[in-house]
PDB file of N, CA, C and O in Angstrom:
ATOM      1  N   UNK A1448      25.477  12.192   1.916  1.00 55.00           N
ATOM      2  CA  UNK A1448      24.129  11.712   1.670  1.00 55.00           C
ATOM      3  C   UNK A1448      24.126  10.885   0.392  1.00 55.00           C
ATOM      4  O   UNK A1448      24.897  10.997  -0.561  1.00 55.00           O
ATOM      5  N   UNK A1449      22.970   9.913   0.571  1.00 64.00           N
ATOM      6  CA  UNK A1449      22.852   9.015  -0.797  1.00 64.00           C
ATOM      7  C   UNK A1449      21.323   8.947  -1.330  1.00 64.00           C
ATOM      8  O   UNK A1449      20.376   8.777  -0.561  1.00 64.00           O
ATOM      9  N   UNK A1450      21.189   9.097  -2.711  1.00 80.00           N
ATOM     10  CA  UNK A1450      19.652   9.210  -2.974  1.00 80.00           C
ATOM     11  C   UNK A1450      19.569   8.408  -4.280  1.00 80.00           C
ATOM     12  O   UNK A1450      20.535   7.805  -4.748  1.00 80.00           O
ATOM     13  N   UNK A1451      18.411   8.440  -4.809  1.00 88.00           N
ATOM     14  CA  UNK A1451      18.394   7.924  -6.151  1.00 88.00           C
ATOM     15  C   UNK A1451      18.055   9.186  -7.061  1.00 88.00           C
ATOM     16  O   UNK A1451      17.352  10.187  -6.920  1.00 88.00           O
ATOM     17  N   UNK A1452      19.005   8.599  -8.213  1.00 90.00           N
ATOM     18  CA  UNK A1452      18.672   9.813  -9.194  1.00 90.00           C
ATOM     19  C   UNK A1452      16.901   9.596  -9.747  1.00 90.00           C
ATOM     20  O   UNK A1452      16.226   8.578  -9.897  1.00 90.00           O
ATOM     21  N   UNK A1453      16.558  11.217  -9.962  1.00 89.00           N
ATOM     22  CA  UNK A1453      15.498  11.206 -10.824  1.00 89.00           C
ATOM     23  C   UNK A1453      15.375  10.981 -11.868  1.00 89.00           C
ATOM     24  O   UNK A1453      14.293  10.530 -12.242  1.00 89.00           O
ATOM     25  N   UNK A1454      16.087  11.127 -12.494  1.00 93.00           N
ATOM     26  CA  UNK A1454      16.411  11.038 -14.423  1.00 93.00           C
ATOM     27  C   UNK A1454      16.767   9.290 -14.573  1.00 93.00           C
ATOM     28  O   UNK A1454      16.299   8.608 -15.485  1.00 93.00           O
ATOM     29  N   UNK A1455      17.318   8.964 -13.920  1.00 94.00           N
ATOM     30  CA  UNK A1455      17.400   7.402 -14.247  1.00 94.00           C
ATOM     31  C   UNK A1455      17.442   6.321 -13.402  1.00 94.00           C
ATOM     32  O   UNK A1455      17.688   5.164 -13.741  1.00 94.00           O
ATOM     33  N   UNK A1456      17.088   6.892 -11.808  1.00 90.00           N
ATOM     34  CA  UNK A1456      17.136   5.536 -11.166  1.00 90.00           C
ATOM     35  C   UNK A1456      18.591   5.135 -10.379  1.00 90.00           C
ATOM     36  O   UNK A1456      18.717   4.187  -9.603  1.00 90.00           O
ATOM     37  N   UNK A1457      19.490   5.945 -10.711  1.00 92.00           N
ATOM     38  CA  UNK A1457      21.095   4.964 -10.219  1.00 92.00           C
ATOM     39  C   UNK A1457      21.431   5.406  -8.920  1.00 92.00           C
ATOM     40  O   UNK A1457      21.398   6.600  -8.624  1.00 92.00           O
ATOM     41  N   UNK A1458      21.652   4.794  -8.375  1.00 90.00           N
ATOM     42  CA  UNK A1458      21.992   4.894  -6.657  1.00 90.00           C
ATOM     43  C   UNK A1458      23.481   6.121  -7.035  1.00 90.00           C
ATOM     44  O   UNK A1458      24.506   6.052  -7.714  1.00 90.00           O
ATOM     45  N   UNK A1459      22.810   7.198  -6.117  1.00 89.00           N
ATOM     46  CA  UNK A1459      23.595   8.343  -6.251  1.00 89.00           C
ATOM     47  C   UNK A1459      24.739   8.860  -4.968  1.00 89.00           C
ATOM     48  O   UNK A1459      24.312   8.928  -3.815  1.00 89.00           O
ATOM     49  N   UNK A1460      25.810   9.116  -5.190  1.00 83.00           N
ATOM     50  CA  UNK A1460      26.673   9.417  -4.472  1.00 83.00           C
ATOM     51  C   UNK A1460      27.124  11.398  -4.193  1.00 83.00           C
ATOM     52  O   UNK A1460      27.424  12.096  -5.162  1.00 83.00           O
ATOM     53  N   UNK A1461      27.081  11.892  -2.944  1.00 83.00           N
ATOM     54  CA  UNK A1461      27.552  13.095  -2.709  1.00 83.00           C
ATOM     55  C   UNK A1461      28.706  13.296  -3.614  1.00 83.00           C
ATOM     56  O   UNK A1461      29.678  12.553  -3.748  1.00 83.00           O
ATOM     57  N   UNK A1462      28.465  14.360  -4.187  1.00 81.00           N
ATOM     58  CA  UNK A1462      29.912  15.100  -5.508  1.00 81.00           C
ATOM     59  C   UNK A1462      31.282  15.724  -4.588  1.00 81.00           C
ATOM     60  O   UNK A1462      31.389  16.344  -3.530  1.00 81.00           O
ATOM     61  N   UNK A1463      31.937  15.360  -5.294  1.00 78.00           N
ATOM     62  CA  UNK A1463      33.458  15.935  -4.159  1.00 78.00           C
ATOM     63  C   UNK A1463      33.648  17.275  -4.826  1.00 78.00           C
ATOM     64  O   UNK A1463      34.659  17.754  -4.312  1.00 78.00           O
ATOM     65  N   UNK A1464      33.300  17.871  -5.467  1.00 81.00           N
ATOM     66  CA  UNK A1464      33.291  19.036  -5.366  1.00 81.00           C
ATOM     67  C   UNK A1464      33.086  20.435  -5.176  1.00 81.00           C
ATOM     68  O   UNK A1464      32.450  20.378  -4.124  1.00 81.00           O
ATOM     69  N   UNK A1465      33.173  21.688  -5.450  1.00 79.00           N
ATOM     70  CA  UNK A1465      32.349  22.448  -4.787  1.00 79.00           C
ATOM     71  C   UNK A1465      31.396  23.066  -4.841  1.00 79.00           C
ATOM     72  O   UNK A1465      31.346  24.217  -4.406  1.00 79.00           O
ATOM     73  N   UNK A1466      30.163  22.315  -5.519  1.00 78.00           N
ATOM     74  CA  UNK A1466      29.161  22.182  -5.477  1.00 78.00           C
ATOM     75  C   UNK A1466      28.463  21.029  -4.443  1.00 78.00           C
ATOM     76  O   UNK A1466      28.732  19.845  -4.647  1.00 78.00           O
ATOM     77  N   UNK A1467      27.619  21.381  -3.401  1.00 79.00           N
ATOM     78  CA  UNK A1467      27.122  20.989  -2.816  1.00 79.00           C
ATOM     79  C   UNK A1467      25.670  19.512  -3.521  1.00 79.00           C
ATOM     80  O   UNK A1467      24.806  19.884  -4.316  1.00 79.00           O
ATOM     81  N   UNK A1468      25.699  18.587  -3.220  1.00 83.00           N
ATOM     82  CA  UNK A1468      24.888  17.485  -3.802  1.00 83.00           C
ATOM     83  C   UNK A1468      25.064  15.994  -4.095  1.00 83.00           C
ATOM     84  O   UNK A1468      26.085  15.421  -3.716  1.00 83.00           O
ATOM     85  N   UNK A1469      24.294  15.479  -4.623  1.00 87.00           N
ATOM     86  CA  UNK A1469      24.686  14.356  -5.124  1.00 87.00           C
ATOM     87  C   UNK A1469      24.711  14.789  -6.621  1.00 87.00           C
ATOM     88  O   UNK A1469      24.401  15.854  -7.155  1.00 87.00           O
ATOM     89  N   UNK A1470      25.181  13.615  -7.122  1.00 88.00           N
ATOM     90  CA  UNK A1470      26.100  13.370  -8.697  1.00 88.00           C
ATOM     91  C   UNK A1470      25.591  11.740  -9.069  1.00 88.00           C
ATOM     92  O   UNK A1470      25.815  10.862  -8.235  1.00 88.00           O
ATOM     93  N   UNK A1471      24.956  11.434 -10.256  1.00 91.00           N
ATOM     94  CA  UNK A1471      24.712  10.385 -10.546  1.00 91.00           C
ATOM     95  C   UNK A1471      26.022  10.085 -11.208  1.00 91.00           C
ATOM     96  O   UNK A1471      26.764  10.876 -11.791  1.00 91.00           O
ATOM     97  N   UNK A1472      26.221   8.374 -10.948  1.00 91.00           N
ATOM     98  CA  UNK A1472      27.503   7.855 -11.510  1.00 91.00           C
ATOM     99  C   UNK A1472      27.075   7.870 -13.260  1.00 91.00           C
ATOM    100  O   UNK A1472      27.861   8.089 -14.181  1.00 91.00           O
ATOM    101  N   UNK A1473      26.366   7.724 -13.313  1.00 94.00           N
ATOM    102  CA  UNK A1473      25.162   7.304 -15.250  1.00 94.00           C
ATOM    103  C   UNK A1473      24.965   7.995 -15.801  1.00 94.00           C
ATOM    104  O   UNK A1473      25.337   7.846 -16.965  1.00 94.00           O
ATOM    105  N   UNK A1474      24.432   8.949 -15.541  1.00 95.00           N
ATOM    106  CA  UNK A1474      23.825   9.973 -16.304  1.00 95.00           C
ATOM    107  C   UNK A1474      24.466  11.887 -16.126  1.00 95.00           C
ATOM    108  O   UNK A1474      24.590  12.811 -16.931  1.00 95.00           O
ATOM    109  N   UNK A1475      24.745  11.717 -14.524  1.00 91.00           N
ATOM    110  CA  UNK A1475      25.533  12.619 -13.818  1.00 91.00           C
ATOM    111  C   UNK A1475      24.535  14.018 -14.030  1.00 91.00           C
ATOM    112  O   UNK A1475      24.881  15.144 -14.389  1.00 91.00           O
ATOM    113  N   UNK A1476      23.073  13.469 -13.645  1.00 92.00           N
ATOM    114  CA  UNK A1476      22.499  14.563 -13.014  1.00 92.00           C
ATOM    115  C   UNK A1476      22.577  14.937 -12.007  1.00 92.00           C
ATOM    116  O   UNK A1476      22.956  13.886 -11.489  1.00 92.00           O
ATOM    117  N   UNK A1477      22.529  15.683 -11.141  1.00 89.00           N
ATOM    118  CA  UNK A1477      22.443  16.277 -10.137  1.00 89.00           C
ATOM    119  C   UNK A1477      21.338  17.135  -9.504  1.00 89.00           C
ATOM    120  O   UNK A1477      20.678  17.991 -10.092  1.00 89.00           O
ATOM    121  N   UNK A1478      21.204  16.656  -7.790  1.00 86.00           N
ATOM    122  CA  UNK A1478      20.257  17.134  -6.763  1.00 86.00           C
ATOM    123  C   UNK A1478      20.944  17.269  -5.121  1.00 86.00           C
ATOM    124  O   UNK A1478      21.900  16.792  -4.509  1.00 86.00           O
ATOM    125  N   UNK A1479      19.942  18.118  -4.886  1.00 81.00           N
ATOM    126  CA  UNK A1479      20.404  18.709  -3.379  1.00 81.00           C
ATOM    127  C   UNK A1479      18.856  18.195  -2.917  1.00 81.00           C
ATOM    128  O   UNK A1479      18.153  19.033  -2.353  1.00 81.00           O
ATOM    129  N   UNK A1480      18.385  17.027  -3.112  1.00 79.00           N
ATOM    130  CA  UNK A1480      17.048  17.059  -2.304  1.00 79.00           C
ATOM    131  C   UNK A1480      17.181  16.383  -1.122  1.00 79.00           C
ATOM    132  O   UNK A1480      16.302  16.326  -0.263  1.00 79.00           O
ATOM    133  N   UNK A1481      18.066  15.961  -1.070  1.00 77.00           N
ATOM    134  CA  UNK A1481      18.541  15.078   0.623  1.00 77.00           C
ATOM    135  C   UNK A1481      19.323  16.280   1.148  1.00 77.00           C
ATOM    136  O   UNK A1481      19.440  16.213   2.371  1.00 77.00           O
ATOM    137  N   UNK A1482      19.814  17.209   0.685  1.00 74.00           N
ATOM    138  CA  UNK A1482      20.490  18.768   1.546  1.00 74.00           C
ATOM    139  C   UNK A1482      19.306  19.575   2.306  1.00 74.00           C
ATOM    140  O   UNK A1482      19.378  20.313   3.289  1.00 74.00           O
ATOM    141  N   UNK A1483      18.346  19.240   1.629  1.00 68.00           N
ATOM    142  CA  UNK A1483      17.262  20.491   1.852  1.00 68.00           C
ATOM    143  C   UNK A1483      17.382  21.739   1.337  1.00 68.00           C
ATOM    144  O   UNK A1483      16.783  22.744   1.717  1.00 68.00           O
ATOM    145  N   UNK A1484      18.096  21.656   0.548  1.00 60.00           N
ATOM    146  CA  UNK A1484      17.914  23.330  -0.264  1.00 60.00           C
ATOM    147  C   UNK A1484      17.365  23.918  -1.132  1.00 60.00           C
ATOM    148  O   UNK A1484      17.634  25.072  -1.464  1.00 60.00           O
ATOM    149  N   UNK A1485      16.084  22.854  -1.875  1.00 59.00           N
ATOM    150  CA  UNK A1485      15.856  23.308  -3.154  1.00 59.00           C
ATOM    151  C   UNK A1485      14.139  24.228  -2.058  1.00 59.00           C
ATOM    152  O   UNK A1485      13.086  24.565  -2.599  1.00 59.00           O
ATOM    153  N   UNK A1486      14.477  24.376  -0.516  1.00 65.00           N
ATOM    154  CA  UNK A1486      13.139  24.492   0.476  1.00 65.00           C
ATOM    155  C   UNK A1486      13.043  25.852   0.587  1.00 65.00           C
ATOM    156  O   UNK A1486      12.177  26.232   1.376  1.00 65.00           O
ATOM    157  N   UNK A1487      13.698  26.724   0.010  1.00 70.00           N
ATOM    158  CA  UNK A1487      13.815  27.990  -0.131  1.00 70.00           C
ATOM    159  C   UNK A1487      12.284  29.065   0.102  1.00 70.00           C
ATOM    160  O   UNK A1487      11.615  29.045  -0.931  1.00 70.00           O
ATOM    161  N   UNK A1488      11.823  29.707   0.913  1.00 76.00           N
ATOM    162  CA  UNK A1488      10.438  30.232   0.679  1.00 76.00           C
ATOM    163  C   UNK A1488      10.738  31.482   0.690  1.00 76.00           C
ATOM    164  O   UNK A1488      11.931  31.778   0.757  1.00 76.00           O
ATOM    165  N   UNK A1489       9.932  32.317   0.639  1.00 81.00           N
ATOM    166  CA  UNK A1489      10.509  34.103   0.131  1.00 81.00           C
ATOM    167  C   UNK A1489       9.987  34.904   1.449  1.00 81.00           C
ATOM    168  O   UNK A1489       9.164  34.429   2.232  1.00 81.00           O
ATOM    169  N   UNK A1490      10.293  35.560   1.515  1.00 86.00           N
ATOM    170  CA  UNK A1490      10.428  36.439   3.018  1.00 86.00           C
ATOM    171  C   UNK A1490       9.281  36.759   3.559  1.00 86.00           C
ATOM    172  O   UNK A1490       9.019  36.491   4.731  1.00 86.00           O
ATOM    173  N   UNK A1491       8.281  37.515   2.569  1.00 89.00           N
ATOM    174  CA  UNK A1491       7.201  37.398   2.845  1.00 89.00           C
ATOM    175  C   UNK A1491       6.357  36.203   3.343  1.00 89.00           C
ATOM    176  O   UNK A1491       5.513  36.358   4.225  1.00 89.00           O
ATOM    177  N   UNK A1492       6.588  35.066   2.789  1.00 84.00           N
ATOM    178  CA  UNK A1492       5.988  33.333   3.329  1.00 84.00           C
ATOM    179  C   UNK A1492       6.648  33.684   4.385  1.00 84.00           C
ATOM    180  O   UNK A1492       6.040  34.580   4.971  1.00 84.00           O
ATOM    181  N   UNK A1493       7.800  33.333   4.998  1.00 81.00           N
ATOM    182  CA  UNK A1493       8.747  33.864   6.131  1.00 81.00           C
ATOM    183  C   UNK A1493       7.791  34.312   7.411  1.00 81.00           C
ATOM    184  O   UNK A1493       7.506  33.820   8.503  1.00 81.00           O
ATOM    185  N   UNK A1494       7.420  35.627   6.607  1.00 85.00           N
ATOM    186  CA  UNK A1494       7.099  36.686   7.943  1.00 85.00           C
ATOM    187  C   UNK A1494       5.118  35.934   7.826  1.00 85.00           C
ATOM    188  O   UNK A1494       4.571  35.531   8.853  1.00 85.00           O
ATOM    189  N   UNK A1495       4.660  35.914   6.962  1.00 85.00           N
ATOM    190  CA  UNK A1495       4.046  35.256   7.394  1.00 85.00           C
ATOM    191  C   UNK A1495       3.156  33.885   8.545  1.00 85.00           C
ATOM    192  O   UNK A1495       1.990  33.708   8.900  1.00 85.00           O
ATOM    193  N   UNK A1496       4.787  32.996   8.855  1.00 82.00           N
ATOM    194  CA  UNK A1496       4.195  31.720   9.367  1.00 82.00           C
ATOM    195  C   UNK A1496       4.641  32.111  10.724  1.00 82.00           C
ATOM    196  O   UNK A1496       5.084  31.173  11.386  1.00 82.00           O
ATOM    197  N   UNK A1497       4.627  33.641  11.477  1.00 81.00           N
ATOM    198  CA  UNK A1497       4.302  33.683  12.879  1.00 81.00           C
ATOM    199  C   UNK A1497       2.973  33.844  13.110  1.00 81.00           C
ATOM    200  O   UNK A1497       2.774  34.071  14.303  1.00 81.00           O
ATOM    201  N   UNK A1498       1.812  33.814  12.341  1.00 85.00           N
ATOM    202  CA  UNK A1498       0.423  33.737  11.932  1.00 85.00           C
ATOM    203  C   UNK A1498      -0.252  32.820  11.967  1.00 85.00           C
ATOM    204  O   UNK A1498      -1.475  32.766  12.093  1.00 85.00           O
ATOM    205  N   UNK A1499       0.710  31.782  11.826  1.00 85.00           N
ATOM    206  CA  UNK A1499       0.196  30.279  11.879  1.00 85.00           C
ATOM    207  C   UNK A1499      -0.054  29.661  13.114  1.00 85.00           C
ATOM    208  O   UNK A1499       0.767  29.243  13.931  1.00 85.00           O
ATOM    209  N   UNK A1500      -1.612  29.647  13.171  1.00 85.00           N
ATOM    210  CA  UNK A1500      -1.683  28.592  14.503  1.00 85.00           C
ATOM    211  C   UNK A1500      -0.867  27.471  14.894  1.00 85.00           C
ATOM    212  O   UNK A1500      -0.262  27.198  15.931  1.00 85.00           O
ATOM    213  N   UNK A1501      -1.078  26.644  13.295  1.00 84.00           N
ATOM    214  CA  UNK A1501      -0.518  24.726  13.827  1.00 84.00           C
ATOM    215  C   UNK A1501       0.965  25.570  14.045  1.00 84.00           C
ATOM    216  O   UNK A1501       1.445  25.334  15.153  1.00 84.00           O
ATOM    217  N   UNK A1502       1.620  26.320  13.372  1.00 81.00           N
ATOM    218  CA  UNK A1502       2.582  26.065  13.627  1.00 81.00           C
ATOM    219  C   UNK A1502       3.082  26.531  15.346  1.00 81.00           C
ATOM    220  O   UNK A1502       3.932  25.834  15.899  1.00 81.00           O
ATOM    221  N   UNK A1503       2.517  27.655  16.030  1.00 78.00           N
ATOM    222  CA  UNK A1503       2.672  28.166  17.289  1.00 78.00           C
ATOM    223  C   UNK A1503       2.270  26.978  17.689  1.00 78.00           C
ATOM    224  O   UNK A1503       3.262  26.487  18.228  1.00 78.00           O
ATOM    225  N   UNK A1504       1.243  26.089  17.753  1.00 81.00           N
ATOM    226  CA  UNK A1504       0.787  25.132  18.532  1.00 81.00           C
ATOM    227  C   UNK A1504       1.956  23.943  18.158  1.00 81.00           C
ATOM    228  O   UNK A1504       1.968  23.146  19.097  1.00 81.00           O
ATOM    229  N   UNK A1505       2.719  23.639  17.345  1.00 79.00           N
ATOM    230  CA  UNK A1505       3.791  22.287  17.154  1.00 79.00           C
ATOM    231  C   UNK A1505       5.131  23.122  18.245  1.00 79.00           C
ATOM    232  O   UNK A1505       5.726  22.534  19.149  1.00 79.00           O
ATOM    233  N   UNK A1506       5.310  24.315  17.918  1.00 76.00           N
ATOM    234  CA  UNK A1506       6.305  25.194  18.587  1.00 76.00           C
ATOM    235  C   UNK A1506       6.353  25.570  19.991  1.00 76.00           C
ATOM    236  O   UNK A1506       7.383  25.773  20.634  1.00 76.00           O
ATOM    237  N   UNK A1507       5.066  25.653  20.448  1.00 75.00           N
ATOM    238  CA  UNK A1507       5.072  25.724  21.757  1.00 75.00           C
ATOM    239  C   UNK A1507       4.184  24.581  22.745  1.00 75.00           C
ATOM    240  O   UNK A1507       3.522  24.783  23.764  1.00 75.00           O
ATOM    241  N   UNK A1508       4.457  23.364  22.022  1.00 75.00           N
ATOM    242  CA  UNK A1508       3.429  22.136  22.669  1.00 75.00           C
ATOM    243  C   UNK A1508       3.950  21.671  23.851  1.00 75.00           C
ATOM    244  O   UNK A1508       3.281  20.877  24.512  1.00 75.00           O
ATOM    245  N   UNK A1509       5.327  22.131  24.334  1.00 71.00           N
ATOM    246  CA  UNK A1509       5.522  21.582  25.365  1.00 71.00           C
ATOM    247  C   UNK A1509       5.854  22.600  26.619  1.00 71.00           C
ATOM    248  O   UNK A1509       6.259  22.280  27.737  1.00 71.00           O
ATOM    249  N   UNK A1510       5.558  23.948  26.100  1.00 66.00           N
ATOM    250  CA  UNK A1510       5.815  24.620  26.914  1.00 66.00           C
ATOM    251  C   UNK A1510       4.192  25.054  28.138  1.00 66.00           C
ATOM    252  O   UNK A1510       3.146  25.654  27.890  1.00 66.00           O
ATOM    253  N   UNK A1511       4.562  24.592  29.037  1.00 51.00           N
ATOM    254  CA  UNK A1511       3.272  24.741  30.221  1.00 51.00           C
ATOM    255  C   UNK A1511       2.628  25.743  30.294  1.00 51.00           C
ATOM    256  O   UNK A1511       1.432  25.747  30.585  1.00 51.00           O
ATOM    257  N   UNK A1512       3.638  27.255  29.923  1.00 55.00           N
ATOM    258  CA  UNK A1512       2.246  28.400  30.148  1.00 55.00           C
ATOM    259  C   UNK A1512       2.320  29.097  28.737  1.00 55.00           C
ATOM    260  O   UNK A1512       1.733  30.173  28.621  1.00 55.00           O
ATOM    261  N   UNK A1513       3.001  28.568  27.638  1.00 51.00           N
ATOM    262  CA  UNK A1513       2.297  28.952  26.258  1.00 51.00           C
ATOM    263  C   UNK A1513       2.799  30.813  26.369  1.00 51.00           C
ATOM    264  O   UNK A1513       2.308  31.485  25.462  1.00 51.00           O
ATOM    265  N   UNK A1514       3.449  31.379  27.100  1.00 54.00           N
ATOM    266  CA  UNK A1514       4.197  32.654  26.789  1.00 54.00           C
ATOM    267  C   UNK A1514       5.205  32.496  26.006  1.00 54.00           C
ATOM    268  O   UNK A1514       5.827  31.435  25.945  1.00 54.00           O
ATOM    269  N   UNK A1515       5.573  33.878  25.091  1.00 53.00           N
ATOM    270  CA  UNK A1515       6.497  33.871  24.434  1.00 53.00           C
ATOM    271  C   UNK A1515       7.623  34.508  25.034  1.00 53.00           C
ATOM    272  O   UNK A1515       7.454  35.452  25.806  1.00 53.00           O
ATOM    273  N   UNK A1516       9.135  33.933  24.654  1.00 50.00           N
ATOM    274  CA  UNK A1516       9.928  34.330  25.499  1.00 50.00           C
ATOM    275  C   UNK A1516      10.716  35.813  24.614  1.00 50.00           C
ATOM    276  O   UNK A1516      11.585  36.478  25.177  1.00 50.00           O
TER     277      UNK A1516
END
């Protein structure tokens, strides 16, 4: 993945090491926001969003009789 750094702007390159992210060539901050990991929610949010209408309704929009399997 390629992003721009936050701290300064420089077209950022994935780090070869083993840390997962990009690595600015400039400044050599670092982000995982093109990984998706900083999306972390806590278990409770979790168990929560089977509660959620929109979300049952985006999840089951294409299914014809709307049962759960």
């Amino acid at each position: 993945m390629r992003c721009m750094c936050r701290e300064c702007g420089t077209y950022m390159v994935q780090a070869e090491d083993g840390n997962l992210g990009c690595i600015c060539p400039e400044c050599f901050a670092r982000c995982r926001d093109c990984l998706g990991t900083d999306t972390v929610i806590s278990q409770e949010a979790f168990a929560r969003l089977k509660d959620d209408p929109a979300l049952a309704a985006m999840l089951f929009a294409d299914r014809a009789d709307g049962e759960d399997e």
